Amino acid sequence: DGGITQSPKYLFRKEGQNVTLSCEQNLNHDAMYWYRQDPGQGLRLIYYSQIVNDFQKGDIAEGYSVSREKKESFPLTVTSAQKNPTAFYLCASSNLPVNYGYTFGSGTRLTVV
Amino acid sequence: DAKTTQPNSMESNEEEPVHLPCNHSTISGTDYIHWYRQLPSQGPEYVIHGLTSNVNNRMASLAIAEDRKSSTLILHRATLRDAAVYYCILQTFYNQGGKLIFGQGTELSVKP
């Protein structure tokens, strides 16, 4: 079945460490997105990519980095520069133009202690 | 960014219709209206989207006002599994690349 896989589901890290969240899709979608969600809040866009080897900052890109070396993969690195990294991270993908909506992964819950 | 306004929460009885409102007075002519829903600790799920005309699919109906400044998501018979946070989102292509900007959403509770 086609879909988006985020791993791991839960992740714990010590403060000051970089951590990379995985996102893989087998939907042959062109565009991929990373969102962050804090408790009781809506989703906020971190980064997005519409084509391999290209990506753009979203609304809260500071402290994060991404790469898009393959169409099916869009990993997100949470760096030590991110001041409040504990959150629920969601990856999504879509075709371009976006006629059928986004497909979301099941998320990674990151806790930094 | 184009913005939407939704009630924070709504209640419904099981097997009754639910009308979830959304205001988007700053919508432009090329903005699409999307609805997603999210269960706790899960990723959002696409529900429906439209541009100008009313839309129906197996999950719901989308009624869009003639001036496009508001829309309503209609769940025809609410079930307990429909309890979720529902997000109304404007998708702007001009200068935004078609990305979705989420607001706070409406938390729908369904009573048996």
JSON list of C-alpha atoms in Angstrom, two decimals:
[
{"chain": "A", "resi": 1, "resn": "ASP", "atom": "CA", "xyz": [0.00, 0.00, 0.00]},
{"chain": "A", "resi": 2, "resn": "GLY", "atom": "CA", "xyz": [1.20, 3.51, -0.76]},
{"chain": "A", "resi": 3, "resn": "GLY", "atom": "CA", "xyz": [1.74, 5.97, 2.02]},
{"chain": "A", "resi": 4, "resn": "ILE", "atom": "CA", "xyz": [4.11, 7.98, 4.15]},
{"chain": "A", "resi": 5, "resn": "THR", "atom": "CA", "xyz": [6.27, 6.41, 6.82]},
{"chain": "A", "resi": 6, "resn": "GLN", "atom": "CA", "xyz": [7.70, 8.42, 9.68]},
{"chain": "A", "resi": 7, "resn": "SER", "atom": "CA", "xyz": [10.15, 6.87, 12.06]},
{"chain": "A", "resi": 8, "resn": "PRO", "atom": "CA", "xyz": [10.58, 6.52, 14.90]},
{"chain": "A", "resi": 9, "resn": "LYS", "atom": "CA", "xyz": [7.17, 7.10, 16.48]},
{"chain": "A", "resi": 10, "resn": "TYR", "atom": "CA", "xyz": [8.72, 8.25, 19.77]},
{"chain": "A", "resi": 11, "resn": "LEU", "atom": "CA", "xyz": [12.18, 9.78, 20.16]},
{"chain": "A", "resi": 12, "resn": "PHE", "atom": "CA", "xyz": [14.03, 10.95, 23.25]},
{"chain": "A", "resi": 13, "resn": "ARG", "atom": "CA", "xyz": [17.17, 13.06, 23.13]},
{"chain": "A", "resi": 14, "resn": "LYS", "atom": "CA", "xyz": [19.32, 14.98, 25.52]},
{"chain": "A", "resi": 15, "resn": "GLU", "atom": "CA", "xyz": [19.44, 18.74, 25.27]},
{"chain": "A", "resi": 16, "resn": "GLY", "atom": "CA", "xyz": [22.19, 19.96, 22.97]},
{"chain": "A", "resi": 17, "resn": "GLN", "atom": "CA", "xyz": [22.12, 16.94, 20.65]},
{"chain": "A", "resi": 18, "resn": "ASN", "atom": "CA", "xyz": [21.09, 17.07, 17.02]},
{"chain": "A", "resi": 19, "resn": "VAL", "atom": "CA", "xyz": [18.46, 14.54, 15.97]},
{"chain": "A", "resi": 20, "resn": "THR", "atom": "CA", "xyz": [17.20, 13.49, 12.54]},
{"chain": "A", "resi": 21, "resn": "LEU", "atom": "CA", "xyz": [13.59, 12.47, 11.87]},
{"chain": "A", "resi": 22, "resn": "SER", "atom": "CA", "xyz": [12.91, 10.20, 8.93]},
{"chain": "A", "resi": 23, "resn": "CYS", "atom": "CA", "xyz": [10.13, 10.63, 6.35]},
{"chain": "A", "resi": 24, "resn": "GLU", "atom": "CA", "xyz": [9.71, 8.31, 3.37]},
{"chain": "A", "resi": 25, "resn": "GLN", "atom": "CA", "xyz": [6.86, 8.20, 0.83]},
{"chain": "A", "resi": 26, "resn": "ASN", "atom": "CA", "xyz": [6.10, 5.72, -1.94]},
{"chain": "A", "resi": 27, "resn": "LEU", "atom": "CA", "xyz": [3.27, 7.74, -3.49]},
{"chain": "A", "resi": 28, "resn": "ASN", "atom": "CA", "xyz": [5.48, 9.25, -6.19]},
{"chain": "A", "resi": 29, "resn": "HIS", "atom": "CA", "xyz": [4.49, 12.68, -4.89]},
{"chain": "A", "resi": 30, "resn": "ASP", "atom": "CA", "xyz": [6.52, 15.67, -6.00]},
{"chain": "A", "resi": 31, "resn": "ALA", "atom": "CA", "xyz": [6.17, 17.84, -2.89]},
{"chain": "A", "resi": 32, "resn": "MET", "atom": "CA", "xyz": [6.96, 17.07, 0.74]},
{"chain": "A", "resi": 33, "resn": "TYR", "atom": "CA", "xyz": [6.41, 19.10, 3.89]},
{"chain": "A", "resi": 34, "resn": "TRP", "atom": "CA", "xyz": [7.39, 19.16, 7.56]},
{"chain": "A", "resi": 35, "resn": "TYR", "atom": "CA", "xyz": [5.06, 20.54, 10.22]},
{"chain": "A", "resi": 36, "resn": "ARG", "atom": "CA", "xyz": [5.40, 20.94, 13.95]},
{"chain": "A", "resi": 37, "resn": "GLN", "atom": "CA", "xyz": [2.48, 20.68, 16.38]},
{"chain": "A", "resi": 38, "resn": "ASP", "atom": "CA", "xyz": [2.52, 21.75, 20.02]},
{"chain": "A", "resi": 39, "resn": "PRO", "atom": "CA", "xyz": [-0.12, 20.58, 22.52]},
{"chain": "A", "resi": 40, "resn": "GLY", "atom": "CA", "xyz": [-3.55, 22.06, 21.82]},
{"chain": "A", "resi": 41, "resn": "GLN", "atom": "CA", "xyz": [-2.26, 23.96, 18.80]},
{"chain": "A", "resi": 42, "resn": "GLY", "atom": "CA", "xyz": [-2.60, 23.74, 15.05]},
{"chain": "A", "resi": 43, "resn": "LEU", "atom": "CA", "xyz": [0.22, 22.71, 12.73]},
{"chain": "A", "resi": 44, "resn": "ARG", "atom": "CA", "xyz": [3.02, 25.10, 11.81]},
{"chain": "A", "resi": 45, "resn": "LEU", "atom": "CA", "xyz": [5.06, 24.71, 8.63]},
{"chain": "A", "resi": 46, "resn": "ILE", "atom": "CA", "xyz": [8.82, 24.21, 9.09]},
{"chain": "A", "resi": 47, "resn": "TYR", "atom": "CA", "xyz": [10.15, 23.43, 5.60]},
{"chain": "A", "resi": 48, "resn": "TYR", "atom": "CA", "xyz": [8.80, 22.22, 2.29]},
{"chain": "A", "resi": 49, "resn": "SER", "atom": "CA", "xyz": [10.23, 20.90, -0.95]},
{"chain": "A", "resi": 50, "resn": "GLN", "atom": "CA", "xyz": [8.57, 20.82, -4.35]},
{"chain": "A", "resi": 51, "resn": "ILE", "atom": "CA", "xyz": [11.42, 19.17, -6.25]},
{"chain": "A", "resi": 52, "resn": "VAL", "atom": "CA", "xyz": [14.53, 17.12, -5.55]},
{"chain": "A", "resi": 53, "resn": "ASN", "atom": "CA", "xyz": [17.55, 19.14, -4.39]},
{"chain": "A", "resi": 54, "resn": "ASP", "atom": "CA", "xyz": [15.42, 22.19, -3.62]},
{"chain": "A", "resi": 55, "resn": "PHE", "atom": "CA", "xyz": [13.52, 23.29, -0.52]},
{"chain": "A", "resi": 56, "resn": "GLN", "atom": "CA", "xyz": [12.07, 26.43, 1.04]},
{"chain": "A", "resi": 57, "resn": "LYS", "atom": "CA", "xyz": [11.70, 27.69, 4.58]},
{"chain": "A", "resi": 58, "resn": "GLY", "atom": "CA", "xyz": [8.28, 27.71, 6.16]},
{"chain": "A", "resi": 59, "resn": "ASP", "atom": "CA", "xyz": [7.10, 29.88, 9.03]},
{"chain": "A", "resi": 60, "resn": "ILE", "atom": "CA", "xyz": [9.34, 28.42, 11.77]},
{"chain": "A", "resi": 61, "resn": "ALA", "atom": "CA", "xyz": [12.52, 27.15, 10.05]},
{"chain": "A", "resi": 62, "resn": "GLU", "atom": "CA", "xyz": [15.02, 28.46, 12.63]},
{"chain": "A", "resi": 63, "resn": "GLY", "atom": "CA", "xyz": [16.87, 25.62, 14.34]},
{"chain": "A", "resi": 64, "resn": "TYR", "atom": "CA", "xyz": [15.89, 23.05, 11.72]},
{"chain": "A", "resi": 65, "resn": "SER", "atom": "CA", "xyz": [17.52, 21.75, 8.53]},
{"chain": "A", "resi": 66, "resn": "VAL", "atom": "CA", "xyz": [16.34, 19.46, 5.73]},
{"chain": "A", "resi": 67, "resn": "SER", "atom": "CA", "xyz": [17.62, 17.75, 2.61]},
{"chain": "A", "resi": 68, "resn": "ARG", "atom": "CA", "xyz": [15.87, 16.34, -0.47]},
{"chain": "A", "resi": 69, "resn": "GLU", "atom": "CA", "xyz": [18.36, 14.12, -2.25]},
{"chain": "A", "resi": 70, "resn": "LYS", "atom": "CA", "xyz": [15.72, 11.62, -3.39]},
{"chain": "A", "resi": 71, "resn": "LYS", "atom": "CA", "xyz": [12.12, 12.17, -4.41]},
{"chain": "A", "resi": 72, "resn": "GLU", "atom": "CA", "xyz": [10.81, 9.73, -1.82]},
{"chain": "A", "resi": 73, "resn": "SER", "atom": "CA", "xyz": [12.79, 10.99, 1.18]},
{"chain": "A", "resi": 74, "resn": "PHE", "atom": "CA", "xyz": [12.73, 14.27, 3.14]},
{"chain": "A", "resi": 75, "resn": "PRO", "atom": "CA", "xyz": [14.59, 13.96, 6.48]},
{"chain": "A", "resi": 76, "resn": "LEU", "atom": "CA", "xyz": [14.36, 16.72, 9.09]},
{"chain": "A", "resi": 77, "resn": "THR", "atom": "CA", "xyz": [17.23, 17.51, 11.47]},
{"chain": "A", "resi": 78, "resn": "VAL", "atom": "CA", "xyz": [16.38, 19.25, 14.71]},
{"chain": "A", "resi": 79, "resn": "THR", "atom": "CA", "xyz": [19.56, 21.03, 15.71]},
{"chain": "A", "resi": 80, "resn": "SER", "atom": "CA", "xyz": [20.75, 22.18, 19.09]},
{"chain": "A", "resi": 81, "resn": "ALA", "atom": "CA", "xyz": [19.89, 25.73, 17.99]},
{"chain": "A", "resi": 82, "resn": "GLN", "atom": "CA", "xyz": [16.17, 24.95, 18.23]},
{"chain": "A", "resi": 83, "resn": "LYS", "atom": "CA", "xyz": [15.20, 26.38, 21.61]},
{"chain": "A", "resi": 84, "resn": "ASN", "atom": "CA", "xyz": [12.03, 24.35, 22.24]},
{"chain": "A", "resi": 85, "resn": "PRO", "atom": "CA", "xyz": [12.37, 21.14, 20.23]},
{"chain": "A", "resi": 86, "resn": "THR", "atom": "CA", "xyz": [9.92, 19.00, 22.22]},
{"chain": "A", "resi": 87, "resn": "ALA", "atom": "CA", "xyz": [6.88, 18.64, 19.95]},
{"chain": "A", "resi": 88, "resn": "PHE", "atom": "CA", "xyz": [4.91, 16.36, 17.62]},
{"chain": "A", "resi": 89, "resn": "TYR", "atom": "CA", "xyz": [6.43, 16.42, 14.11]},
{"chain": "A", "resi": 90, "resn": "LEU", "atom": "CA", "xyz": [4.38, 15.59, 11.04]},
{"chain": "A", "resi": 91, "resn": "CYS", "atom": "CA", "xyz": [5.53, 14.94, 7.50]},
{"chain": "A", "resi": 92, "resn": "ALA", "atom": "CA", "xyz": [3.23, 15.24, 4.49]},
{"chain": "A", "resi": 93, "resn": "SER", "atom": "CA", "xyz": [3.40, 14.88, 0.73]},
{"chain": "A", "resi": 94, "resn": "SER", "atom": "CA", "xyz": [1.32, 15.96, -2.25]},
{"chain": "A", "resi": 95, "resn": "ASN", "atom": "CA", "xyz": [1.24, 15.98, -6.01]},
{"chain": "A", "resi": 96, "resn": "LEU", "atom": "CA", "xyz": [1.73, 19.23, -7.87]},
{"chain": "A", "resi": 97, "resn": "PRO", "atom": "CA", "xyz": [-0.49, 21.02, -8.55]},
{"chain": "A", "resi": 98, "resn": "VAL", "atom": "CA", "xyz": [-2.22, 20.01, -5.36]},
{"chain": "A", "resi": 99, "resn": "ASN", "atom": "CA", "xyz": [-5.56, 18.73, -6.55]},
{"chain": "A", "resi": 100, "resn": "TYR", "atom": "CA", "xyz": [-6.12, 15.88, -4.13]},
{"chain": "A", "resi": 101, "resn": "GLY", "atom": "CA", "xyz": [-4.85, 17.21, -0.86]},
{"chain": "A", "resi": 102, "resn": "TYR", "atom": "CA", "xyz": [-1.96, 16.24, 1.33]},
{"chain": "A", "resi": 103, "resn": "THR", "atom": "CA", "xyz": [-1.19, 12.79, 2.69]},
{"chain": "A", "resi": 104, "resn": "PHE", "atom": "CA", "xyz": [0.21, 12.90, 6.21]},
{"chain": "A", "resi": 105, "resn": "GLY", "atom": "CA", "xyz": [2.39, 10.46, 8.08]},
{"chain": "A", "resi": 106, "resn": "SER", "atom": "CA", "xyz": [1.53, 9.29, 11.59]},
{"chain": "A", "resi": 107, "resn": "GLY", "atom": "CA", "xyz": [4.05, 11.61, 13.21]},
{"chain": "A", "resi": 108, "resn": "THR", "atom": "CA", "xyz": [7.10, 11.48, 15.46]},
{"chain": "A", "resi": 109, "resn": "ARG", "atom": "CA", "xyz": [6.84, 12.67, 19.03]},
{"chain": "A", "resi": 110, "resn": "LEU", "atom": "CA", "xyz": [10.18, 14.15, 20.04]},
{"chain": "A", "resi": 111, "resn": "THR", "atom": "CA", "xyz": [11.00, 14.74, 23.70]},
{"chain": "A", "resi": 112, "resn": "VAL", "atom": "CA", "xyz": [14.19, 16.55, 24.64]},
{"chain": "A", "resi": 113, "resn": "VAL", "atom": "CA", "xyz": [15.28, 16.22, 28.25]},
{"chain": "B", "resi": 1, "resn": "ASP", "atom": "CA", "xyz": [-1.30, 34.43, 4.70]},
{"chain": "B", "resi": 2, "resn": "ALA", "atom": "CA", "xyz": [-4.99, 33.82, 4.08]},
{"chain": "B", "resi": 3, "resn": "LYS", "atom": "CA", "xyz": [-6.75, 33.15, 7.35]},
{"chain": "B", "resi": 4, "resn": "THR", "atom": "CA", "xyz": [-9.81, 31.25, 8.48]},
{"chain": "B", "resi": 5, "resn": "THR", "atom": "CA", "xyz": [-11.99, 31.57, 11.58]},
{"chain": "B", "resi": 6, "resn": "GLN", "atom": "CA", "xyz": [-13.65, 28.56, 13.17]},
{"chain": "B", "resi": 7, "resn": "PRO", "atom": "CA", "xyz": [-15.42, 27.97, 16.49]},
{"chain": "B", "resi": 8, "resn": "ASN", "atom": "CA", "xyz": [-13.11, 26.39, 19.05]},
{"chain": "B", "resi": 9, "resn": "SER", "atom": "CA", "xyz": [-15.47, 23.52, 19.79]},
{"chain": "B", "resi": 10, "resn": "MET", "atom": "CA", "xyz": [-18.81, 22.00, 18.84]},
{"chain": "B", "resi": 11, "resn": "GLU", "atom": "CA", "xyz": [-20.96, 19.17, 20.11]},
{"chain": "B", "resi": 12, "resn": "SER", "atom": "CA", "xyz": [-23.14, 16.77, 18.19]},
{"chain": "B", "resi": 13, "resn": "ASN", "atom": "CA", "xyz": [-25.33, 13.78, 18.85]},
{"chain": "B", "resi": 14, "resn": "GLU", "atom": "CA", "xyz": [-24.59, 10.48, 17.21]},
{"chain": "B", "resi": 15, "resn": "GLU", "atom": "CA", "xyz": [-26.44, 9.82, 13.93]},
{"chain": "B", "resi": 16, "resn": "GLU", "atom": "CA", "xyz": [-27.41, 13.48, 13.56]},
{"chain": "B", "resi": 17, "resn": "PRO", "atom": "CA", "xyz": [-26.03, 15.83, 10.89]},
{"chain": "B", "resi": 18, "resn": "VAL", "atom": "CA", "xyz": [-23.22, 18.20, 11.84]},
{"chain": "B", "resi": 19, "resn": "HIS", "atom": "CA", "xyz": [-22.54, 21.55, 10.22]},
{"chain": "B", "resi": 20, "resn": "LEU", "atom": "CA", "xyz": [-19.05, 22.92, 10.88]},
{"chain": "B", "resi": 21, "resn": "PRO", "atom": "CA", "xyz": [-18.73, 26.59, 9.87]},
{"chain": "B", "resi": 22, "resn": "CYS", "atom": "CA", "xyz": [-15.67, 28.44, 8.60]},
{"chain": "B", "resi": 23, "resn": "ASN", "atom": "CA", "xyz": [-15.24, 32.11, 7.77]},
{"chain": "B", "resi": 24, "resn": "HIS", "atom": "CA", "xyz": [-12.60, 33.23, 5.29]},
{"chain": "B", "resi": 25, "resn": "SER", "atom": "CA", "xyz": [-13.45, 36.80, 4.39]},
{"chain": "B", "resi": 26, "resn": "THR", "atom": "CA", "xyz": [-10.00, 37.52, 2.88]},
{"chain": "B", "resi": 27, "resn": "ILE", "atom": "CA", "xyz": [-10.16, 34.65, 0.39]},
{"chain": "B", "resi": 28, "resn": "SER", "atom": "CA", "xyz": [-8.91, 35.46, -3.10]},
{"chain": "B", "resi": 29, "resn": "GLY", "atom": "CA", "xyz": [-10.34, 34.18, -6.36]},
{"chain": "B", "resi": 30, "resn": "THR", "atom": "CA", "xyz": [-7.80, 31.39, -6.79]},
{"chain": "B", "resi": 31, "resn": "ASP", "atom": "CA", "xyz": [-7.71, 30.08, -3.19]},
{"chain": "B", "resi": 32, "resn": "TYR", "atom": "CA", "xyz": [-8.94, 26.56, -2.62]},
{"chain": "B", "resi": 33, "resn": "ILE", "atom": "CA", "xyz": [-10.85, 25.67, 0.56]},
{"chain": "B", "resi": 34, "resn": "HIS", "atom": "CA", "xyz": [-9.58, 22.49, 2.24]},
{"chain": "B", "resi": 35, "resn": "TRP", "atom": "CA", "xyz": [-10.86, 20.55, 5.24]},
{"chain": "B", "resi": 36, "resn": "TYR", "atom": "CA", "xyz": [-8.78, 18.10, 7.24]},
{"chain": "B", "resi": 37, "resn": "ARG", "atom": "CA", "xyz": [-9.47, 16.30, 10.50]},
{"chain": "B", "resi": 38, "resn": "GLN", "atom": "CA", "xyz": [-7.08, 15.02, 13.13]},
{"chain": "B", "resi": 39, "resn": "LEU", "atom": "CA", "xyz": [-7.49, 12.41, 15.84]},
{"chain": "B", "resi": 40, "resn": "PRO", "atom": "CA", "xyz": [-5.28, 12.64, 18.95]},
{"chain": "B", "resi": 41, "resn": "SER", "atom": "CA", "xyz": [-1.65, 11.67, 18.32]},
{"chain": "B", "resi": 42, "resn": "GLN", "atom": "CA", "xyz": [-2.28, 11.04, 14.63]},
{"chain": "B", "resi": 43, "resn": "GLY", "atom": "CA", "xyz": [-1.54, 12.91, 11.44]},
{"chain": "B", "resi": 44, "resn": "PRO", "atom": "CA", "xyz": [-4.34, 14.96, 9.84]},
{"chain": "B", "resi": 45, "resn": "GLU", "atom": "CA", "xyz": [-6.60, 13.20, 7.37]},
{"chain": "B", "resi": 46, "resn": "TYR", "atom": "CA", "xyz": [-7.85, 14.84, 4.18]},
{"chain": "B", "resi": 47, "resn": "VAL", "atom": "CA", "xyz": [-11.63, 15.26, 4.18]},
{"chain": "B", "resi": 48, "resn": "ILE", "atom": "CA", "xyz": [-12.64, 17.39, 1.21]},
{"chain": "B", "resi": 49, "resn": "HIS", "atom": "CA", "xyz": [-11.72, 20.48, -0.78]},
{"chain": "B", "resi": 50, "resn": "GLY", "atom": "CA", "xyz": [-13.34, 22.83, -3.29]},
{"chain": "B", "resi": 51, "resn": "LEU", "atom": "CA", "xyz": [-13.00, 26.09, -5.17]},
{"chain": "B", "resi": 52, "resn": "THR", "atom": "CA", "xyz": [-16.41, 27.53, -5.97]},
{"chain": "B", "resi": 53, "resn": "SER", "atom": "CA", "xyz": [-19.04, 24.85, -6.31]},
{"chain": "B", "resi": 54, "resn": "ASN", "atom": "CA", "xyz": [-20.39, 22.62, -3.57]},
{"chain": "B", "resi": 55, "resn": "VAL", "atom": "CA", "xyz": [-18.59, 19.28, -3.35]},
{"chain": "B", "resi": 56, "resn": "ASN", "atom": "CA", "xyz": [-19.60, 15.85, -2.12]},
{"chain": "B", "resi": 57, "resn": "ASN", "atom": "CA", "xyz": [-17.57, 12.76, -1.38]},
{"chain": "B", "resi": 58, "resn": "ARG", "atom": "CA", "xyz": [-18.02, 9.62, 0.68]},
{"chain": "B", "resi": 59, "resn": "MET", "atom": "CA", "xyz": [-16.90, 11.35, 3.87]},
{"chain": "B", "resi": 60, "resn": "ALA", "atom": "CA", "xyz": [-18.68, 14.69, 3.78]},
{"chain": "B", "resi": 61, "resn": "SER", "atom": "CA", "xyz": [-20.12, 17.60, 1.80]},
{"chain": "B", "resi": 62, "resn": "LEU", "atom": "CA", "xyz": [-18.67, 21.06, 1.41]},
{"chain": "B", "resi": 63, "resn": "ALA", "atom": "CA", "xyz": [-21.06, 23.96, 0.97]},
{"chain": "B", "resi": 64, "resn": "ILE", "atom": "CA", "xyz": [-19.40, 27.17, -0.26]},
{"chain": "B", "resi": 65, "resn": "ALA", "atom": "CA", "xyz": [-21.16, 30.51, 0.00]},
{"chain": "B", "resi": 66, "resn": "GLU", "atom": "CA", "xyz": [-21.81, 32.36, -3.22]},
{"chain": "B", "resi": 67, "resn": "ASP", "atom": "CA", "xyz": [-19.35, 35.14, -2.26]},
{"chain": "B", "resi": 68, "resn": "ARG", "atom": "CA", "xyz": [-16.86, 32.46, -1.06]},
{"chain": "B", "resi": 69, "resn": "LYS", "atom": "CA", "xyz": [-16.31, 34.30, 2.22]},
{"chain": "B", "resi": 70, "resn": "SER", "atom": "CA", "xyz": [-17.56, 31.34, 4.21]},
{"chain": "B", "resi": 71, "resn": "SER", "atom": "CA", "xyz": [-18.03, 27.60, 3.89]},
{"chain": "B", "resi": 72, "resn": "THR", "atom": "CA", "xyz": [-19.59, 24.75, 5.84]},
{"chain": "B", "resi": 73, "resn": "LEU", "atom": "CA", "xyz": [-18.43, 21.17, 6.22]},
{"chain": "B", "resi": 74, "resn": "ILE", "atom": "CA", "xyz": [-21.40, 18.84, 6.53]},
{"chain": "B", "resi": 75, "resn": "LEU", "atom": "CA", "xyz": [-21.17, 15.41, 8.11]},
{"chain": "B", "resi": 76, "resn": "HIS", "atom": "CA", "xyz": [-24.48, 13.82, 7.21]},
{"chain": "B", "resi": 77, "resn": "ARG", "atom": "CA", "xyz": [-24.68, 11.34, 10.10]},
{"chain": "B", "resi": 78, "resn": "ALA", "atom": "CA", "xyz": [-22.16, 11.81, 12.86]},
{"chain": "B", "resi": 79, "resn": "THR", "atom": "CA", "xyz": [-20.60, 8.71, 14.39]},
{"chain": "B", "resi": 80, "resn": "LEU", "atom": "CA", "xyz": [-18.38, 8.40, 17.44]},
{"chain": "B", "resi": 81, "resn": "ARG", "atom": "CA", "xyz": [-15.43, 7.96, 15.06]},
{"chain": "B", "resi": 82, "resn": "ASP", "atom": "CA", "xyz": [-16.05, 11.48, 13.69]},
{"chain": "B", "resi": 83, "resn": "ALA", "atom": "CA", "xyz": [-14.94, 13.03, 16.99]},
{"chain": "B", "resi": 84, "resn": "ALA", "atom": "CA", "xyz": [-11.79, 14.93, 16.03]},
{"chain": "B", "resi": 85, "resn": "VAL", "atom": "CA", "xyz": [-10.32, 18.39, 15.45]},
{"chain": "B", "resi": 86, "resn": "TYR", "atom": "CA", "xyz": [-11.49, 19.74, 12.09]},
{"chain": "B", "resi": 87, "resn": "TYR", "atom": "CA", "xyz": [-9.32, 22.25, 10.26]},
{"chain": "B", "resi": 88, "resn": "CYS", "atom": "CA", "xyz": [-10.57, 24.62, 7.58]},
{"chain": "B", "resi": 89, "resn": "ILE", "atom": "CA", "xyz": [-7.64, 25.82, 5.47]},
{"chain": "B", "resi": 90, "resn": "LEU", "atom": "CA", "xyz": [-7.20, 28.15, 2.53]},
{"chain": "B", "resi": 91, "resn": "GLN", "atom": "CA", "xyz": [-4.69, 26.98, -0.03]},
{"chain": "B", "resi": 92, "resn": "THR", "atom": "CA", "xyz": [-3.05, 29.93, -1.72]},
{"chain": "B", "resi": 93, "resn": "PHE", "atom": "CA", "xyz": [-0.97, 29.42, -4.83]},
{"chain": "B", "resi": 94, "resn": "TYR", "atom": "CA", "xyz": [-0.09, 33.03, -5.51]},
{"chain": "B", "resi": 95, "resn": "ASN", "atom": "CA", "xyz": [3.18, 33.68, -3.70]},
{"chain": "B", "resi": 96, "resn": "GLN", "atom": "CA", "xyz": [2.59, 30.71, -1.38]},
{"chain": "B", "resi": 97, "resn": "GLY", "atom": "CA", "xyz": [3.34, 27.71, -3.58]},
{"chain": "B", "resi": 98, "resn": "GLY", "atom": "CA", "xyz": [0.08, 26.04, -2.66]},
{"chain": "B", "resi": 99, "resn": "LYS", "atom": "CA", "xyz": [1.17, 25.16, 0.84]},
{"chain": "B", "resi": 100, "resn": "LEU", "atom": "CA", "xyz": [-1.43, 24.62, 3.57]},
{"chain": "B", "resi": 101, "resn": "ILE", "atom": "CA", "xyz": [-1.40, 26.95, 6.56]},
{"chain": "B", "resi": 102, "resn": "PHE", "atom": "CA", "xyz": [-3.29, 25.42, 9.48]},
{"chain": "B", "resi": 103, "resn": "GLY", "atom": "CA", "xyz": [-5.27, 27.39, 12.07]},
{"chain": "B", "resi": 104, "resn": "GLN", "atom": "CA", "xyz": [-6.59, 26.25, 15.44]},
{"chain": "B", "resi": 105, "resn": "GLY", "atom": "CA", "xyz": [-9.46, 24.14, 14.16]},
{"chain": "B", "resi": 106, "resn": "THR", "atom": "CA", "xyz": [-12.78, 23.09, 15.71]},
{"chain": "B", "resi": 107, "resn": "GLU", "atom": "CA", "xyz": [-12.83, 20.27, 18.22]},
{"chain": "B", "resi": 108, "resn": "LEU", "atom": "CA", "xyz": [-15.93, 18.18, 17.51]},
{"chain": "B", "resi": 109, "resn": "SER", "atom": "CA", "xyz": [-17.29, 15.93, 20.22]},
{"chain": "B", "resi": 110, "resn": "VAL", "atom": "CA", "xyz": [-20.00, 13.36, 19.43]},
{"chain": "B", "resi": 111, "resn": "LYS", "atom": "CA", "xyz": [-22.35, 12.15, 22.14]},
{"chain": "B", "resi": 112, "resn": "PRO", "atom": "CA", "xyz": [-23.89, 8.67, 22.00]}
]
